[in-house]
Every structure is written in structure tokens, then in C-alpha cells.
Amino acid sequence: MNQVRPVVARAVRVMAFLGLVLVGDPLRCARSEPPRREVVPGYSTTRLVPGVPYDLAGKRILFTNWNFIQPGDLDWVDRQGKSVYVHGNEDMYASRHVGVEAPFGIRIVAKRPRVVGPLVRPHRCILQYGGRYLGWTDNELYESADGMAWTKKANLRLDREKDGIYHVFVDPSAPSDERFKSVWTDTTMTKEEFDAYLKRYPRDWEPRALLHFKENGQVSCIRGSVSPDGIAWRTLPEPISVEYSDTLNTCYFDAVLRKYVLYTRYWSVGPYTLTAAPDIRHSWTGVGRRAIGRSESDDFRHFPPSRMILDPPPSMLPSETLYTNCYTAAPGAPDHHLMFPAVWNASIDDTTRIVMASSHDGQNWYWVPGGELLETAEYGQWNGGCIWAEPNLIELPNGDWALPYTAHNVPHKYPRGQRKAGLGYAIWPKGRMVALEAATRGQFTLMPLISPGRTLKINADTKRTGGVRVEVAGDPERTFDKCDLLFGDLHWAAVHWGGKADLGKKPGEPITLRFRLEKAELYAVEFE
């Protein structure tokens, strides 16, 4: 029975990516009742157990952080090659260091996209689903076969969303009547609704939600809506979170955590003095730096207030804030979490720029080296006022990756009487968004994985005198020496050993892969 659980876990994650929903409630059970696993005899847990081998949620690995690359280990050996690690008694120069699976000669480098636009596309949210592309405006649903030419499918039927639909995601754990979900900001929660909410959740609210309460008696919150088809929407009766988050909030179901994850607007500002009554209206809106918050819940109907996970680092200017989050997963790799925040420089020139962050778990985030992607264009152009990235990152039929890109012709807070919006995409040709670069020679070992396929393909680009070779650890027939050299423009090229592409492992078996790069940029690997 225990041998089946990793396969089930991987299946759940794959279904989360594909947007599939099973008949009945098996996915609901997987979410609400995590499998209990024995760690050592007599002790079991429902918590995630750390370690390798990993299951992949999809069939791809990207290199936006070091999560899938081993840091390596070491040994110290004497003149006879015997280990004297820590407990030996050798002279100062009598033993030598031995690296074990040591990575060297590689670095992570983000690539700048090119902007395609302005063009006609849905302006609120785009996602890939079931072999097609779906796109929402504030009150319409469109679909496309290629992500470029869009056809209106239906007018939306909304019950409470006055400004229409914003961020939409597919929930693979939900019953069919709630397959599509949306989150949006609301500032019209009444005092009566707030008091009733406090009776159920006396601690689950954030003081900034009362920003405008003295003025109009209303409370700010985040609401959730559900739909069977992305067309007819039903707003949940209670807010999903009571906090102030006036931005494009994003949400998804994490099949590894078995939880919903919500990303919000936060403010990087310290606690108000204890010596005076709080001035919630004026004490934080002007001085706090906008940042990004996160909350998680096993119930889409209720989230605790978010906590800050990203704020402007010291490497940014003191005038810059993180205005949006633009959370998305990577195409074909739902366990590769990405953000494309808009950095707003309000007090200097009222422009924005787009940067990149990545995470292996959606909780711990890192700024990607070289991830200063796009700046506001010259004033007077269609994108010369301010620019924004919006979910989701999609893969076009030709293999390019496209991130929805919105721009205005005037700065963000400029008088808006003549403001015009333009829509486009930020495009990474062939999906080459972040490279694992070896300027000369480099080597690394992937974390042990449960193989999801028998063939390995790579997306890479090398110099004419460079190349890529791969080795299957422990397999004498699939060594570096027996690997056929891959070089040039390699867009999902299969790795061969002696002309054969078979990895020598059945799907579901553990595998460890080593890579040697020479004058190469490796963007991703894919199992088939």
C-alpha cells in the first residue's frame, strides 16, 4: 500500500496541472485527509516528509532556482584513498579533499523577453485549459486555439461582482459546479456582516480592513466566486478573507500542500506606537512600502489574514514598491512557482518595471538573477506611461512562452481622462526564460527523481564548439563517454546513448541524472 502513495500523489499533482476533475470525491479526500506515513517504526505523520527522490508535478524541470540541483557533499581521504572524514588524525597536508556530486561552472541567468503588441486579447485573465486557451474580460469569456486569435464564447453571468471577474483558476479538487474559482477585492462589507464574521472568526481579520470604516461604515475584504464553466458565477456568501488588498489578488490550489494559496497586497510598515490610539486611516498608506502577502487554507471559503513574504529588498531603490504579484506556474511544470511583480517608483517618476521571482514551494521566494525584465518605454509610446504583467504564463503552439502584458500611455496616477490601455504579450522564444549557463565548462547533478518517462529531452543552446552530455548515475551503458554530444539550437532534443534515447528506467523508478555543459545554456529538461 505504501508503494502506491507516491504514484497517487504524483497523479494528483499532474491532474492539478491539467485541470482534470475525477468523478466522485477522491481528490477531495486527498486534500482533506493527507495520507499518514510511518517515518520510523511506531511513529507516523500526515506532514510532508522531506527528502529524495522527488515526484514531479509535471514532466519538466526549469532552473529558476537551485531546488532541483544537488549542492554536493565532500570527503577527506588519506594517501591510500581511505576516508578520514572528521575523525582521522592526519598531518596538515596528508589528506585531500574529494568533492561528491559537486556543481561547478554554472549560474542562473534570466533572459529578457520581447514585447509583442499592442494586440487584441482578453484583458483580465488568460489560462491554458484542456488543450485550449481561455480568456476573461470583466464581463465576457473568450477562447482561442493559439493564444492569439480570440473568439467570444459567452457573456458572463455575475451575481455580485460589480467590476467583473479578475483572476480565475481551475480547481482540480472541487466538485464540477465549483471547478472554476475567482478572487476579487471588495470594499462594501457592512458593519452587520463584519460583526457576524467576528462571531465566527474573532481573530481572523486584519486592522487595515477598517481603512474607510469611519467614513462610510464599510469594511474591506477579499471575496471568492465559483463557477461550473467560467461563465455563470456565484459569489460565496461570506468574504474569504477580511483584509485590505486593493490589487489583482491571485489564488491556486496546491496539490502538494493540499491547500489553497492566496497572494495579496501587503504593506511593509512597522507596528504603530502603543502610546496612542491607532490612526488606521493615515498611519500606513503613505509611508508603507507596498509588498506581497500570502495566505493558505484547506477551505476556499475561509483564509486567515495574509503575512508578508516579499518586500522591496535593499538592492531596489528606496522609492520603489512591489505593486502587484502576478503569480503563475511555469507551463508544463506546476511545481515551479513564479512571480512577475510590477515595481512602482511612485515618488520619483510614477513609472513601473517588471521583475521576476521564483519559488520551489510557493512559500519561500527568491529574486531570479538577471530578473530585471522590462522597463516602461519612452514617454509618448503606447507603453510609455506604465506597464504591468498579469497571469498566466502560457505556452503557445510554437513553443514560445507568453506572459500577458498590459500598458498605459500615461503614468499610473496621471489624470486619467485621456488614458489609453494597450494589451500585448511578453514573449520568450522557445520558452527560453531562464538559463543554467556554463560560459566555459560546468557540471551538476539533479536531485534523485521518480522518473515520469523513458526519454529525456533538453531545451538548450550551445556554441558550435560547445555541447551537452548527460549521464544516468549507476548505469554503465549511459555514461558521459557513451552519450551522443548535443550541440547547437536544441529545442526539446532527445538525449541518446549510442543512438538510443531510452533512459533505462521505467516510469515510477528512481533516477539520478548528471549533466556536463560546455559553452551552453540549458533552459529546461523534459521527460517523455
Coordinates of C-alpha atoms in Angstrom, one line a residue:
M1 CA 0.0 0.0 0.0
N2 CA 2.8 2.4 0.9
Q3 CA 4.3 1.9 -2.6
V4 CA 1.1 3.2 -4.2
R5 CA 1.0 6.5 -2.4
P6 CA 3.8 8.3 -4.3
V7 CA 2.1 7.4 -7.5
V8 CA -1.2 8.7 -6.3
A9 CA 0.5 11.9 -5.0
R10 CA 2.1 12.4 -8.4
A11 CA -1.2 11.8 -10.2
V12 CA -2.9 14.4 -8.1
R13 CA -0.3 16.9 -9.0
V14 CA -0.4 16.1 -12.6
M15 CA -4.2 16.5 -12.6
A16 CA -3.8 19.8 -10.9
F17 CA -1.8 21.0 -13.8
L18 CA -4.1 19.6 -16.5
G19 CA -7.2 20.9 -14.8
L20 CA -8.8 17.5 -14.6
V21 CA -11.6 16.6 -12.2
L22 CA -12.3 12.9 -11.3
V23 CA -15.8 11.6 -10.9
G24 CA -16.7 11.4 -7.2
D25 CA -14.6 12.7 -4.4
P26 CA -11.1 11.1 -4.5
L27 CA -9.3 14.4 -4.9
R28 CA -11.3 15.9 -2.1
C29 CA -10.2 13.1 0.2
A30 CA -6.6 13.6 -0.9
R31 CA -6.9 17.2 0.1
S32 CA -8.8 16.9 3.4
E33 CA -7.1 13.7 4.6
P34 CA -3.4 13.6 3.8
P35 CA -2.0 10.0 3.8
R36 CA -0.5 9.0 7.1
R37 CA 3.0 7.7 6.6
E38 CA 5.3 5.8 9.0
V39 CA 8.6 7.7 9.5
V40 CA 10.2 5.1 11.7
P41 CA 8.6 2.1 13.3
G42 CA 5.9 3.3 15.7
Y43 CA 5.8 6.9 14.5
S44 CA 3.8 8.2 11.7
T45 CA 2.7 11.7 10.4
T46 CA 0.4 13.4 7.9
R47 CA 3.0 16.2 7.4
L48 CA 5.2 16.3 4.3
V49 CA 8.3 14.2 4.7
P50 CA 11.4 15.9 3.4
G51 CA 13.9 14.1 1.2
V52 CA 14.6 12.5 -2.1
P53 CA 13.6 11.1 -4.5
Y54 CA 11.2 13.8 -5.7
D55 CA 8.0 13.4 -7.6
L56 CA 7.5 15.9 -10.4
A57 CA 4.1 17.6 -10.6
G58 CA 4.5 17.7 -14.4
K59 CA 7.3 16.4 -16.7
R60 CA 9.6 19.4 -16.8
I61 CA 12.3 20.9 -14.7
L62 CA 13.3 24.5 -15.1
F63 CA 16.3 26.2 -13.5
T64 CA 14.8 29.3 -11.9
N65 CA 16.4 28.4 -8.5
W66 CA 18.7 25.6 -7.1
N67 CA 15.9 23.4 -5.9
F68 CA 16.5 20.5 -8.4
I69 CA 20.3 20.7 -8.3
Q70 CA 22.3 18.9 -5.7
P71 CA 24.6 21.2 -3.6
G72 CA 27.1 18.3 -3.4
D73 CA 28.9 16.8 -0.5
L74 CA 32.5 16.1 0.4
D75 CA 35.0 13.6 1.8
W76 CA 38.6 13.9 3.1
V77 CA 40.8 10.9 2.2
D78 CA 44.3 9.8 3.1
R79 CA 47.1 8.9 0.7
Q80 CA 45.6 5.4 0.2
G81 CA 42.2 6.9 -0.7
K82 CA 40.6 5.8 2.6
S83 CA 38.1 8.2 4.1
V84 CA 39.4 10.1 7.2
Y85 CA 36.4 12.5 7.3
V86 CA 36.3 14.4 10.6
H87 CA 37.6 11.5 12.7
G88 CA 41.1 11.0 11.2
N89 CA 44.4 12.1 12.7
E90 CA 46.3 13.3 9.7
D91 CA 49.1 15.9 9.3
M92 CA 48.1 19.2 7.8
Y93 CA 48.8 18.2 4.2
A94 CA 48.4 14.4 4.5
S95 CA 44.8 14.2 3.4
R96 CA 43.0 15.6 0.4
H97 CA 39.5 16.9 -0.3
V98 CA 37.1 15.0 -2.6
G99 CA 34.0 16.6 -3.9
V100 CA 30.9 14.4 -4.2
E101 CA 28.4 15.5 -6.9
A102 CA 29.8 19.0 -6.7
P103 CA 28.2 21.5 -9.0
F104 CA 30.6 24.0 -10.6
G105 CA 30.9 26.4 -13.6
I106 CA 27.2 27.2 -13.8
R107 CA 25.0 30.1 -12.9
I108 CA 21.3 31.1 -13.2
V109 CA 20.6 33.9 -15.6
A110 CA 17.1 35.3 -16.6
K111 CA 16.5 36.3 -20.2
R112 CA 14.7 39.4 -21.2
P113 CA 11.5 38.9 -23.2
R114 CA 10.4 40.9 -26.2
V115 CA 7.1 42.7 -26.2
V116 CA 4.5 41.9 -28.8
G117 CA 1.7 44.5 -29.0
P118 CA -0.5 46.2 -28.9
L119 CA -2.9 43.4 -29.9
V120 CA -6.4 42.3 -29.3
R121 CA -6.8 39.8 -26.4
P122 CA -8.9 39.3 -23.3
H123 CA -7.7 41.9 -20.7
R124 CA -8.4 40.3 -17.3
C125 CA -7.0 36.8 -17.1
I126 CA -5.8 34.1 -19.5
L127 CA -5.1 30.4 -18.8
Q128 CA -4.5 27.1 -20.7
Y129 CA -7.1 24.5 -20.1
G130 CA -7.9 21.3 -21.8
G131 CA -5.8 21.9 -24.9
R132 CA -7.2 25.4 -25.5
Y133 CA -6.8 28.9 -24.1
L134 CA -9.5 30.7 -22.1
G135 CA -9.6 34.4 -21.5
W136 CA -11.8 36.7 -19.5
T137 CA -12.7 40.4 -19.8
D138 CA -14.7 42.0 -17.0
N139 CA -17.9 40.5 -18.4
E140 CA -17.1 38.1 -21.2
L141 CA -15.4 34.8 -21.8
Y142 CA -13.2 34.2 -24.9
E143 CA -11.4 31.1 -26.2
S144 CA -8.6 30.6 -28.6
A145 CA -6.7 27.7 -30.3
D146 CA -3.4 29.6 -30.5
G147 CA -3.5 32.3 -27.8
M148 CA -3.5 35.0 -30.5
A149 CA -6.9 34.9 -32.3
W150 CA -9.8 35.0 -29.9
T151 CA -13.4 34.2 -30.3
K152 CA -16.1 35.3 -27.9
K153 CA -17.8 32.4 -26.2
A154 CA -20.3 33.9 -23.9
N155 CA -21.3 36.9 -21.8
L156 CA -20.6 36.3 -18.1
R157 CA -23.5 35.9 -15.7
L158 CA -22.5 37.6 -12.5
D159 CA -24.4 38.0 -9.2
R160 CA -22.3 40.4 -7.1
E161 CA -19.0 41.2 -8.9
K162 CA -19.7 44.8 -9.7
D163 CA -16.4 45.2 -11.5
G164 CA -16.5 41.8 -13.2
I165 CA -14.1 38.9 -13.0
Y166 CA -10.4 39.3 -12.3
H167 CA -8.2 36.3 -11.5
V168 CA -9.5 32.9 -12.4
F169 CA -8.1 29.5 -11.7
V170 CA -9.1 25.9 -12.2
D171 CA -9.6 23.8 -9.0
P172 CA -8.9 20.1 -9.6
S173 CA -10.1 19.2 -6.1
A174 CA -13.6 20.7 -6.4
P175 CA -16.9 19.3 -7.5
S176 CA -17.9 20.1 -11.0
D177 CA -20.2 23.0 -10.0
E178 CA -17.2 24.8 -8.5
R179 CA -14.5 23.8 -10.9
F180 CA -13.6 27.5 -11.8
K181 CA -12.8 29.9 -9.0
S182 CA -12.1 33.6 -8.8
V183 CA -10.9 36.0 -6.2
W184 CA -11.5 39.7 -6.1
T185 CA -11.3 42.8 -3.9
D186 CA -14.5 44.2 -2.2
T187 CA -14.9 47.3 -0.1
T188 CA -18.6 47.1 0.7
M189 CA -18.7 44.7 3.6
T190 CA -21.2 46.2 6.0
K191 CA -20.9 46.6 9.8
E192 CA -23.6 43.9 10.2
E193 CA -21.7 41.5 8.0
F194 CA -18.4 42.3 9.8
D195 CA -20.0 41.7 13.3
A196 CA -21.4 38.4 12.1
Y197 CA -18.0 37.4 10.7
L198 CA -16.3 38.2 14.0
K199 CA -18.5 35.9 15.9
R200 CA -17.3 33.0 13.7
Y201 CA -13.6 34.2 13.3
P202 CA -12.8 36.6 16.1
R203 CA -9.1 36.6 15.4
D204 CA -9.1 36.2 11.6
W205 CA -9.1 39.8 10.4
E206 CA -6.5 42.5 9.7
P207 CA -6.8 46.0 11.1
R208 CA -6.2 47.7 7.7
A209 CA -9.6 46.3 6.6
L210 CA -11.1 49.2 8.6
L211 CA -9.3 51.9 6.5
H212 CA -12.5 53.6 5.4
F213 CA -14.8 52.5 8.2
K214 CA -15.1 55.9 9.9
E215 CA -16.0 57.5 6.6
N216 CA -18.6 55.1 5.2
G217 CA -19.1 52.3 7.7
Q218 CA -17.8 49.7 5.3
V219 CA -15.1 47.1 5.7
S220 CA -12.6 45.9 3.0
C221 CA -12.3 42.2 2.3
I222 CA -11.5 39.7 -0.4
R223 CA -14.3 37.7 -1.9
G224 CA -14.4 34.4 -3.8
S225 CA -16.7 33.3 -6.6
V226 CA -17.2 29.8 -8.1
S227 CA -18.5 28.6 -11.4
P228 CA -19.0 25.3 -13.2
D229 CA -18.0 26.7 -16.6
G230 CA -16.3 30.1 -16.2
I231 CA -19.5 31.8 -17.4
A232 CA -22.1 31.7 -14.7
W233 CA -20.6 32.9 -11.4
R234 CA -21.8 32.6 -7.8
T235 CA -20.3 34.7 -5.1
L236 CA -19.7 32.9 -1.8
P237 CA -21.9 34.3 1.0
E238 CA -19.0 35.4 3.3
P239 CA -15.7 37.0 2.4
I240 CA -12.8 34.5 2.1
S241 CA -10.5 37.0 3.9
V242 CA -11.0 40.2 5.8
E243 CA -8.1 42.4 5.0
Y244 CA -7.3 45.4 2.8
S245 CA -5.8 44.2 -0.6
D246 CA -6.7 46.6 -3.4
T247 CA -4.8 44.8 -6.2
L248 CA -5.1 41.9 -8.6
N249 CA -5.1 39.1 -6.0
T250 CA -4.2 35.6 -7.2
C251 CA -5.0 32.2 -6.0
Y252 CA -4.5 28.5 -6.9
F253 CA -4.9 25.0 -5.4
D254 CA -1.6 23.5 -4.4
A255 CA -1.8 19.7 -4.9
V256 CA 1.4 19.1 -2.9
L257 CA 0.2 21.0 0.2
R258 CA -3.4 20.1 -0.4
K259 CA -4.3 23.7 0.3
Y260 CA -5.5 26.8 -1.5
V261 CA -2.8 29.5 -1.7
L262 CA -3.8 33.2 -1.9
Y263 CA -1.4 36.0 -2.8
T264 CA -2.4 39.6 -1.8
R265 CA -1.1 43.1 -1.4
Y266 CA 0.7 43.8 1.8
W267 CA 2.4 46.8 3.3
S268 CA 6.0 46.8 4.6
V269 CA 5.5 49.0 7.6
G270 CA 6.2 48.5 11.3
P271 CA 3.8 48.4 14.3
Y272 CA 2.0 51.6 15.4
T273 CA 3.1 53.0 18.8
L274 CA 1.4 51.6 21.9
T275 CA 1.3 55.0 23.5
A276 CA -1.6 56.3 21.3
A277 CA -4.8 55.2 19.8
P278 CA -4.2 53.8 16.3
D279 CA -4.8 56.2 13.4
I280 CA -5.8 53.4 10.9
R281 CA -6.8 56.0 8.2
H282 CA -3.5 57.9 7.9
S283 CA -0.6 56.0 9.6
W284 CA 0.4 53.5 6.9
T285 CA -1.0 54.2 3.5
G286 CA 1.5 56.9 2.6
V287 CA 4.6 55.6 4.4
G288 CA 4.4 51.9 4.0
R289 CA 6.1 50.2 1.0
R290 CA 3.7 48.0 -0.9
A291 CA 4.7 44.4 -0.7
I292 CA 3.3 40.9 -1.4
G293 CA 1.4 38.8 1.2
R294 CA 0.4 35.1 1.3
S295 CA -2.2 33.1 3.0
E296 CA -3.1 29.4 2.7
S297 CA -6.2 27.4 3.7
D298 CA -7.6 23.9 3.2
D299 CA -11.0 25.6 2.6
F300 CA -11.5 28.1 -0.2
R301 CA -14.3 29.7 1.9
H302 CA -12.0 31.0 4.6
F303 CA -8.4 32.2 4.8
P304 CA -6.6 33.7 7.7
P305 CA -5.1 37.2 7.1
S306 CA -2.0 37.0 4.9
R307 CA 1.5 37.5 6.0
M308 CA 4.3 39.3 4.1
I309 CA 6.5 37.1 2.0
L310 CA 8.2 39.6 -0.3
D311 CA 9.0 43.2 0.2
P312 CA 11.4 45.6 -1.7
P313 CA 14.9 44.4 -1.0
P314 CA 17.9 46.7 -0.3
S315 CA 19.0 46.2 -3.9
M316 CA 16.0 48.2 -5.0
L317 CA 15.7 52.0 -4.8
P318 CA 14.2 53.4 -1.5
S319 CA 11.4 54.8 -3.6
E320 CA 10.3 51.5 -5.2
T321 CA 7.5 49.3 -4.0
L322 CA 6.0 45.9 -5.2
Y323 CA 2.7 47.0 -6.7
T324 CA 1.4 43.6 -8.0
N325 CA 2.3 40.0 -7.6
C326 CA 1.4 38.3 -10.9
Y327 CA 1.7 34.8 -9.6
T328 CA 1.8 32.0 -12.1
A329 CA 3.1 28.5 -12.5
A330 CA 5.5 27.6 -15.4
P331 CA 4.0 25.8 -18.4
G332 CA 4.3 22.1 -18.0
A333 CA 5.8 22.4 -14.5
P334 CA 3.1 23.3 -11.9
D335 CA 5.6 22.8 -9.1
H336 CA 7.8 25.7 -10.5
H337 CA 6.3 28.8 -9.0
L338 CA 6.9 32.2 -10.5
M339 CA 6.0 35.9 -9.9
F340 CA 6.4 38.9 -12.2
P341 CA 5.8 41.8 -9.8
A342 CA 5.4 45.3 -11.1
V343 CA 7.8 47.6 -9.3
W344 CA 6.3 51.0 -8.9
N345 CA 8.6 54.1 -8.4
A346 CA 5.9 56.4 -7.2
S347 CA 7.8 59.3 -5.7
I348 CA 10.4 59.7 -8.4
D349 CA 8.6 59.3 -11.8
D350 CA 5.4 57.3 -11.4
T351 CA 6.6 54.5 -13.7
T352 CA 6.7 50.8 -13.3
R353 CA 9.0 48.0 -14.3
I354 CA 8.6 44.2 -14.2
V355 CA 10.9 41.8 -12.3
M356 CA 11.0 38.0 -11.7
A357 CA 10.9 35.9 -8.5
S358 CA 10.8 32.2 -8.2
S359 CA 9.9 29.6 -5.5
H360 CA 10.1 25.8 -5.2
D361 CA 7.1 25.6 -2.8
G362 CA 5.2 28.8 -3.1
Q363 CA 6.2 29.9 0.4
N364 CA 9.9 30.8 0.1
W365 CA 10.7 33.2 -2.7
Y366 CA 13.9 34.3 -4.3
W367 CA 14.8 37.1 -6.8
V368 CA 16.0 35.5 -10.0
P369 CA 19.5 36.7 -11.1
G370 CA 19.1 38.9 -14.1
G371 CA 15.4 39.1 -13.5
E372 CA 15.1 42.8 -14.3
L373 CA 12.9 42.1 -17.3
L374 CA 11.1 45.1 -18.7
E375 CA 11.0 48.9 -18.1
T376 CA 8.4 51.4 -19.0
A377 CA 9.0 52.6 -22.6
E378 CA 9.8 56.1 -23.7
Y379 CA 7.1 58.6 -22.9
G380 CA 4.6 59.1 -25.8
Q381 CA 4.5 55.4 -26.8
W382 CA 1.6 53.1 -26.1
N383 CA 3.5 51.6 -23.2
G384 CA 5.3 54.8 -22.2
G385 CA 3.4 55.5 -19.1
C386 CA 3.4 52.3 -17.0
I387 CA 3.5 48.6 -17.6
W388 CA 2.1 45.5 -15.8
A389 CA 2.4 41.7 -16.1
E390 CA -0.8 39.7 -15.5
P391 CA -1.4 35.9 -15.0
N392 CA -0.9 33.5 -16.5
L393 CA 2.3 32.4 -18.3
I394 CA 1.2 30.3 -21.2
E395 CA 2.9 28.2 -23.9
L396 CA 2.0 29.0 -27.4
P397 CA 1.7 26.2 -30.1
N398 CA 5.1 27.0 -31.5
G399 CA 6.8 26.6 -28.1
D400 CA 7.1 30.3 -27.2
W401 CA 6.1 31.3 -23.7
A402 CA 3.9 34.3 -23.4
L403 CA 3.1 36.4 -20.4
P404 CA 0.1 38.8 -20.7
Y405 CA 1.4 42.4 -20.8
T406 CA -0.7 45.5 -20.2
A407 CA 0.5 49.1 -20.6
H408 CA -0.8 52.6 -20.4
N409 CA 0.2 55.6 -22.3
V410 CA 0.5 57.8 -19.2
P411 CA 1.9 57.2 -15.7
H412 CA -0.2 55.2 -13.2
K413 CA -1.6 58.1 -11.2
Y414 CA -1.7 60.7 -14.0
P415 CA -5.1 62.3 -14.7
R416 CA -7.0 59.6 -16.4
G417 CA -9.3 61.5 -18.7
Q418 CA -7.2 60.6 -21.8
R419 CA -5.5 57.4 -20.5
K420 CA -5.4 54.6 -23.0
A421 CA -4.6 51.0 -22.3
G422 CA -2.7 48.7 -24.7
L423 CA -2.5 44.9 -24.5
G424 CA 0.2 42.5 -25.6
Y425 CA 2.5 39.7 -24.5
A426 CA 6.0 39.5 -23.2
I427 CA 7.4 36.7 -25.3
W428 CA 10.3 34.3 -24.6
P429 CA 11.0 32.5 -27.9
K430 CA 11.1 28.7 -27.5
G431 CA 10.3 29.0 -23.8
R432 CA 13.8 30.2 -23.0
M433 CA 13.1 32.2 -20.0
V434 CA 15.9 31.4 -17.5
A435 CA 19.1 29.7 -18.4
L436 CA 21.5 27.5 -16.5
E437 CA 24.6 28.9 -18.1
A438 CA 28.1 27.5 -18.4
A439 CA 30.3 30.1 -20.0
T440 CA 33.1 27.6 -20.4
R441 CA 32.7 24.2 -18.6
G442 CA 30.2 23.3 -16.0
Q443 CA 28.8 20.2 -14.3
F444 CA 25.9 19.4 -11.9
T445 CA 23.7 16.5 -10.7
L446 CA 20.0 16.6 -10.5
M447 CA 18.2 15.6 -7.3
P448 CA 17.1 12.0 -7.4
L449 CA 13.7 11.8 -9.1
I450 CA 10.9 9.3 -9.7
S451 CA 11.2 9.1 -13.4
P452 CA 8.0 10.2 -15.2
G453 CA 9.1 8.9 -18.6
R454 CA 11.6 6.8 -20.5
T455 CA 13.1 9.6 -22.7
L456 CA 14.9 12.8 -21.7
K457 CA 14.7 15.9 -23.8
I458 CA 16.5 19.2 -23.3
N459 CA 15.8 22.8 -24.3
A460 CA 19.3 24.3 -24.7
D461 CA 21.5 26.4 -26.9
T462 CA 25.3 25.9 -27.3
K463 CA 28.2 27.4 -29.1
R464 CA 29.4 25.5 -32.1
T465 CA 32.4 24.3 -30.1
G466 CA 30.3 23.6 -27.0
G467 CA 27.8 20.9 -26.1
V468 CA 25.7 19.0 -23.5
R469 CA 26.2 15.4 -22.3
V470 CA 24.1 13.5 -19.8
E471 CA 24.8 10.5 -17.6
V472 CA 22.5 8.2 -15.7
A473 CA 24.1 7.6 -12.3
G474 CA 25.0 3.9 -11.7
D475 CA 24.3 2.8 -15.3
P476 CA 27.4 1.7 -17.2
E477 CA 25.6 1.9 -20.5
R478 CA 24.6 5.5 -20.1
T479 CA 27.7 7.3 -19.1
F480 CA 29.1 10.7 -20.2
D481 CA 31.5 8.9 -22.5
K482 CA 28.7 7.0 -24.2
C483 CA 26.4 10.0 -24.5
D484 CA 26.0 11.4 -28.0
L485 CA 27.1 15.0 -27.9
L486 CA 24.2 17.5 -28.3
F487 CA 25.1 20.9 -29.6
G488 CA 23.6 23.9 -31.4
D489 CA 20.0 25.0 -31.2
L490 CA 18.3 22.2 -29.2
H491 CA 14.6 22.8 -28.7
W492 CA 13.4 19.6 -27.0
A493 CA 16.1 17.4 -28.4
A494 CA 16.2 13.9 -27.1
V495 CA 19.4 12.6 -25.3
H496 CA 20.9 9.5 -26.8
W497 CA 23.5 7.0 -25.7
G498 CA 24.9 5.1 -28.6
G499 CA 22.0 6.2 -30.8
K500 CA 19.4 5.0 -28.3
A501 CA 17.2 7.5 -26.4
D502 CA 15.9 5.1 -23.7
L503 CA 16.8 6.2 -20.1
G504 CA 17.0 2.6 -19.0
K505 CA 14.4 3.3 -16.3
K506 CA 10.7 2.6 -16.2
P507 CA 8.3 5.4 -15.3
G508 CA 8.0 5.2 -11.5
E509 CA 11.6 4.1 -10.8
P510 CA 14.1 6.4 -9.2
I511 CA 16.7 8.0 -11.4
T512 CA 19.7 10.4 -10.9
L513 CA 21.0 12.4 -13.8
R514 CA 24.3 14.2 -14.2
F515 CA 25.0 16.9 -16.7
R516 CA 28.1 18.3 -18.3
L517 CA 27.8 21.6 -20.1
E518 CA 30.4 23.4 -22.3
K519 CA 29.7 26.9 -23.7
A520 CA 26.0 26.1 -23.2
E521 CA 22.8 27.5 -21.9
L522 CA 20.3 24.9 -20.6
Y523 CA 16.8 26.1 -20.1
A524 CA 14.8 23.0 -19.2
V525 CA 14.6 19.3 -19.3
E526 CA 11.6 17.2 -20.1
F527 CA 10.7 13.6 -19.7
E528 CA 8.5 11.7 -22.2

